[in-house]
Short mmCIF file of C-alpha atoms and ligand atoms in Angstrom, two decimals:
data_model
loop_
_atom_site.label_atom_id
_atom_site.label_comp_id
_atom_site.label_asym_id
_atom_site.label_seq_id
_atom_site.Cartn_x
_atom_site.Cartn_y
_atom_site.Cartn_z
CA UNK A 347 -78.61 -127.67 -67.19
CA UNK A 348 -76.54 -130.78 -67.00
CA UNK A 349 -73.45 -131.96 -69.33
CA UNK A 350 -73.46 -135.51 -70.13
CA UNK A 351 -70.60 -135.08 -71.97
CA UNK A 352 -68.45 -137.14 -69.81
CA UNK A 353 -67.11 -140.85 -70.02
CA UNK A 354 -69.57 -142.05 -67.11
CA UNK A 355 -73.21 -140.82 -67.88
CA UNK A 356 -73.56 -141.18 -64.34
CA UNK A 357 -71.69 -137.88 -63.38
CA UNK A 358 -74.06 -135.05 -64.59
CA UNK A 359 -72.89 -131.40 -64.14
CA UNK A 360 -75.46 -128.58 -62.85
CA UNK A 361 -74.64 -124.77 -62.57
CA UNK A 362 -76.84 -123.14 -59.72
CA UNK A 363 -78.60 -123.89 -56.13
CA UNK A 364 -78.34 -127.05 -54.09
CA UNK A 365 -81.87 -126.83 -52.61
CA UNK A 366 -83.70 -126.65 -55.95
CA UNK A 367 -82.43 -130.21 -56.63
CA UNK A 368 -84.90 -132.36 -57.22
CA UNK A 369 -82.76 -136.15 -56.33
CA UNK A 370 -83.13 -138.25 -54.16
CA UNK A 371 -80.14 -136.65 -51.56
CA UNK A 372 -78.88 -133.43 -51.35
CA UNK A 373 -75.25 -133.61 -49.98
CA UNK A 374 -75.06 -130.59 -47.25
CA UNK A 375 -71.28 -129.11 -46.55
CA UNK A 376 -71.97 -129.01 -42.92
CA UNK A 377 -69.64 -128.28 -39.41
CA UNK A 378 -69.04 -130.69 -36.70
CA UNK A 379 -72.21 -129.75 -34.82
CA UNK A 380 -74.62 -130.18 -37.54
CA UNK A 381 -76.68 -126.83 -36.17
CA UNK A 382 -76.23 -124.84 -39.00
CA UNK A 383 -74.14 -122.28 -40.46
CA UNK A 384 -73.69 -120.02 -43.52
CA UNK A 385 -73.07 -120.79 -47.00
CA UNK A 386 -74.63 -124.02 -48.20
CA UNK A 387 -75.41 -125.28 -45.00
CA UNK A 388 -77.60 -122.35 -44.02
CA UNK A 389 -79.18 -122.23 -47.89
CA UNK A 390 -80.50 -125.95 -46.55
CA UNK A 391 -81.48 -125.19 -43.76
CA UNK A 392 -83.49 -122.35 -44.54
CA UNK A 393 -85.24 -124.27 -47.37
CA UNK A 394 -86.11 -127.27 -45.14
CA UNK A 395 -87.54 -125.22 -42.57
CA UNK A 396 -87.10 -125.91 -38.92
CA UNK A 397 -87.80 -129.97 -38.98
CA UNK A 398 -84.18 -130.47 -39.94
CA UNK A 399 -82.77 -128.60 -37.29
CA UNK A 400 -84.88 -130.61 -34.67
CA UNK A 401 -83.35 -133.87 -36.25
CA UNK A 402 -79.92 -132.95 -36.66
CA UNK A 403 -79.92 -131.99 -32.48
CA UNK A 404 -80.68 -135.55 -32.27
CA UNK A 405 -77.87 -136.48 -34.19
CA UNK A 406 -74.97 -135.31 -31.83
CA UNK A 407 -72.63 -133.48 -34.59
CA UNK A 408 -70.41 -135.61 -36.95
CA UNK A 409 -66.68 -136.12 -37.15
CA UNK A 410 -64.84 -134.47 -40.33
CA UNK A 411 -64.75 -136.20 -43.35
CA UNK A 412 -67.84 -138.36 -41.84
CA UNK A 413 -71.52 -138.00 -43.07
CA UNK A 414 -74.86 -138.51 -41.41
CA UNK A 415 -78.15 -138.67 -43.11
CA UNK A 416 -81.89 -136.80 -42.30
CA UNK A 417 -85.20 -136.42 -43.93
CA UNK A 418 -85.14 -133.07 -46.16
CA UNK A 419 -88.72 -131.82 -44.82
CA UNK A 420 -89.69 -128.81 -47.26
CA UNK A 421 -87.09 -129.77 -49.71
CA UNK A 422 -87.34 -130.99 -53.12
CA UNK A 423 -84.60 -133.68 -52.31
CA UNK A 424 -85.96 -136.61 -50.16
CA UNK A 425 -82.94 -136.63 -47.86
CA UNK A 426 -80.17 -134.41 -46.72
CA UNK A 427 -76.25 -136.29 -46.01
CA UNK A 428 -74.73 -133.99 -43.99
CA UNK A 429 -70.90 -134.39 -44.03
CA UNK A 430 -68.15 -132.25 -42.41
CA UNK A 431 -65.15 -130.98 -44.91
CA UNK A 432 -61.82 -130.58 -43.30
CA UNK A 433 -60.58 -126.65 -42.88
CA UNK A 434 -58.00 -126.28 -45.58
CA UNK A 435 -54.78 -125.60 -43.74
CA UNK A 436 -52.24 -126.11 -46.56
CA UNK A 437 -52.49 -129.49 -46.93
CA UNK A 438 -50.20 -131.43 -44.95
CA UNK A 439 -52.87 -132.05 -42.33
CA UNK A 440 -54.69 -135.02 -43.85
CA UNK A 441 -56.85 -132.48 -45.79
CA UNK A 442 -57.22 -134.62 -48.64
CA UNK A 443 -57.70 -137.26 -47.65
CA UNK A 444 -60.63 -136.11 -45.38
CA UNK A 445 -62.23 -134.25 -48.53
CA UNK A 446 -62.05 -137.56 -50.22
CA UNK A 447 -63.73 -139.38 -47.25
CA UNK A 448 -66.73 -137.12 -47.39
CA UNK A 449 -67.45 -138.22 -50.42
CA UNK A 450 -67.18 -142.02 -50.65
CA UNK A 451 -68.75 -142.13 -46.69
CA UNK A 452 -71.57 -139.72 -48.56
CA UNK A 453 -72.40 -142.41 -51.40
CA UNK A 454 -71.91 -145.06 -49.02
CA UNK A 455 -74.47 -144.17 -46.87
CA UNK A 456 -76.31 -143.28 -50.04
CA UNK A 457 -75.98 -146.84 -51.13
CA UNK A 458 -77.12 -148.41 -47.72
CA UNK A 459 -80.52 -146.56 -47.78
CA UNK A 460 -80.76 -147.40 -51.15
CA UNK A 461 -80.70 -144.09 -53.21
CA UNK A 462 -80.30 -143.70 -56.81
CA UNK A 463 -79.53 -140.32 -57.05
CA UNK A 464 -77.14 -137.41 -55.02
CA UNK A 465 -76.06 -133.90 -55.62
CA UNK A 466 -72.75 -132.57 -54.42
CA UNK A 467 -71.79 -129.25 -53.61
CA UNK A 468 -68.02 -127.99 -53.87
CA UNK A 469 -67.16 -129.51 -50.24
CA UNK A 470 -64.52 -127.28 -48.61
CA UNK A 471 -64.40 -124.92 -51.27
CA UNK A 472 -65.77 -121.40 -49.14
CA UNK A 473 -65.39 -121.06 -45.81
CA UNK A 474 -63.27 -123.69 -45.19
CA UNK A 475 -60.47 -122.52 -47.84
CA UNK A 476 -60.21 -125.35 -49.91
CA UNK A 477 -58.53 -124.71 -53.24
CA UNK A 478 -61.02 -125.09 -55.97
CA UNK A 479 -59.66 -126.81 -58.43
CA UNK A 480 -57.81 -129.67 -56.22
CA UNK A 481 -60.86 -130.23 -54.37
CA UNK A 482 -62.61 -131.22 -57.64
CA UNK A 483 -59.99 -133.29 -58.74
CA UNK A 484 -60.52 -135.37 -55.36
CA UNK A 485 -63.89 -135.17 -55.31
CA UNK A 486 -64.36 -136.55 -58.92
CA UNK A 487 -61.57 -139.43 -57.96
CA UNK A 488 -63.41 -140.43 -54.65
CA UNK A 489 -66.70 -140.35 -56.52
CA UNK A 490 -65.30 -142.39 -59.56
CA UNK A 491 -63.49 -144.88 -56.83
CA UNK A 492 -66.54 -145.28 -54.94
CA UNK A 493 -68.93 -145.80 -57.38
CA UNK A 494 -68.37 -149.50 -57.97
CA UNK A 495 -69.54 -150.14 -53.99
CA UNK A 496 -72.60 -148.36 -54.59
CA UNK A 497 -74.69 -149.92 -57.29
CA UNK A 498 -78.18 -148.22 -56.35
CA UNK A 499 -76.37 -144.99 -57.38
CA UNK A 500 -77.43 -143.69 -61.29
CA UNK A 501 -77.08 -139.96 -61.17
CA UNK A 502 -73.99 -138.15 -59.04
CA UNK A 503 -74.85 -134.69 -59.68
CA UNK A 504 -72.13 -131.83 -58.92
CA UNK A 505 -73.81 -128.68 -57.83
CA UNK A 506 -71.43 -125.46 -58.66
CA UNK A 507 -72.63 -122.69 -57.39
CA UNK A 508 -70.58 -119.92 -58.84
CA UNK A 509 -68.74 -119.78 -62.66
CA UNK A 510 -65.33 -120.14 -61.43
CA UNK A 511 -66.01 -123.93 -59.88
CA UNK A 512 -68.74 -124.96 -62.93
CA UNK A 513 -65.72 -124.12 -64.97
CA UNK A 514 -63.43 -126.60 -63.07
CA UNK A 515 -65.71 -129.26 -63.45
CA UNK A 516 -66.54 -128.97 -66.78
CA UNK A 517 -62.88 -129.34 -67.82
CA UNK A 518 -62.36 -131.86 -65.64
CA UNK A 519 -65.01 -133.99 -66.86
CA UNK A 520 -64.29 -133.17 -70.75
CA UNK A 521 -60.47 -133.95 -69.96
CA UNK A 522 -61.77 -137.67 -69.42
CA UNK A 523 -64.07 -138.14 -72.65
N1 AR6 B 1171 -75.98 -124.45 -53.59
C1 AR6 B 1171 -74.82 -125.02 -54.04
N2 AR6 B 1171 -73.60 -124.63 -53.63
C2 AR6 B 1171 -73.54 -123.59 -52.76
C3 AR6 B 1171 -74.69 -122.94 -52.25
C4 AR6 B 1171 -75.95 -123.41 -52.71
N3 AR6 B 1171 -77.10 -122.88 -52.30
N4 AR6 B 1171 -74.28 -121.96 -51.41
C5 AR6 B 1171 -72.95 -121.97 -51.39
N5 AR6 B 1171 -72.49 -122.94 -52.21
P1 AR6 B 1171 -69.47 -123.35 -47.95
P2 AR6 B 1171 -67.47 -125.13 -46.67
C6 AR6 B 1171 -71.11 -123.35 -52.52
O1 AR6 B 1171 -68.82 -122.16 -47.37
O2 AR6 B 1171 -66.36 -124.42 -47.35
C7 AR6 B 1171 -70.86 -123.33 -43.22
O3 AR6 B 1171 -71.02 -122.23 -42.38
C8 AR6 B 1171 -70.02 -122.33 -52.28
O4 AR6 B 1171 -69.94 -121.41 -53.37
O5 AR6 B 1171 -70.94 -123.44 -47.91
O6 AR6 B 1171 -67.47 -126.63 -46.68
C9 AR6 B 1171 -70.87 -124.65 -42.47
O7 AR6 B 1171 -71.73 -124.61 -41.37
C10 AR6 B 1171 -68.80 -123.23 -52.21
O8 AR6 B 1171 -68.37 -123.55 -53.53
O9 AR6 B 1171 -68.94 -124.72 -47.21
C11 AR6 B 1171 -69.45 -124.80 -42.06
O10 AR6 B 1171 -69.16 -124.08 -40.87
C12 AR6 B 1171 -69.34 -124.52 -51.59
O11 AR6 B 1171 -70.77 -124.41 -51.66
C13 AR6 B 1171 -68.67 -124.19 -43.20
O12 AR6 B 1171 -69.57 -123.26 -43.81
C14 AR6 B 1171 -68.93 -124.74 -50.14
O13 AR6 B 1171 -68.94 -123.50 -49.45
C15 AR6 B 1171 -68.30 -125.22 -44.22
O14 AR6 B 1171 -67.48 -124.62 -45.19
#
């Protein structure tokens, strides 16, 4: 299910669960230690099975709005970039901003291993409070600022994973046709 109905065919809308993506990364909305946790996160690591824990202890965490990449084991997706969203705290603490780095250090270091194609999820937008519809506004900016760096890249694929943020998205991208 994807909407090309956008002005870059490269940004392809999908309504449904991360870990049946079949790209070459899966983007994973992780926490500072990279162990695991609920939401996406644990969805991930329950489909990769156990090898991606092992690799992300070797990792030693990740800063906020920083991203780290590891094999995806039992996943469709070759590789997982796991990158920590800032805690939405009202948005005078650089939240923004860090949302926005998550995504252009994700496609970066998409780029470097030479990647063509990367699914998003909503970064932010459960646990860590985000408000929905700003956080795809940044993310779609980021992605859109970024993608001239990262020429590898052909498919940016936005995972939403409930109505309410598929929604957001697909306005957002119509808005720009
Ligand atoms: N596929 C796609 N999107 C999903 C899936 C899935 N399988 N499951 C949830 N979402 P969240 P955060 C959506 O809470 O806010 C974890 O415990 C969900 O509907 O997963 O960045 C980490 O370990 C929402 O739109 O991530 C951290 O501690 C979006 O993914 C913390 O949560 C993000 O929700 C990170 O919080």
């Amino acid at each position: 299910m994807s909407t090309p109905a956008n002005r870059d065919q490269r940004l392809e809308l999908c309504r449904g669960d991360i870990t049946r993506c079949r790209v070459d990364a899966i983007v994973n909305a992780a926490n500072q230690t990279l162990l695991g946790g609920g939401g996406v996160d644990g969805a991930i690591h329950r489909a990769a099975g156990p090898e991606l824990l092992a690799e992300c202890r070797r990792l030693q965490g990740c800063r906020t709005g920083e991203a780290k990449i590891t094999r995806g084991y039992r996943l469709p997706a070759s590789y997982v970039i796991h990158t920590v969203g800032p805690v939405w705290h009202g948005g005078n603490q650089g939240e923004k901003e860090l949302l926005q780095a998550c995504y252009r250090h994700s496609l970066l270091l998409a780029a470097e291993h030479r990647l063509t194609s990367i699914a998003f999820p909503a970064i932010s937008t459960g646990v860590y409070r985000f408000p929905p519809s700003l956080a795809a506004e940044l993310a779609l900016e980021a992605v859109r600022d970024t993608l001239p760096r990262t020429p590898t890249i052909t498919r940016v694929i936005f995972v939403c994973f409930n109505a309410e943020t598929y929604r957001i998205y697909e306005r957002l991208l119509a808005d720009c046709r």
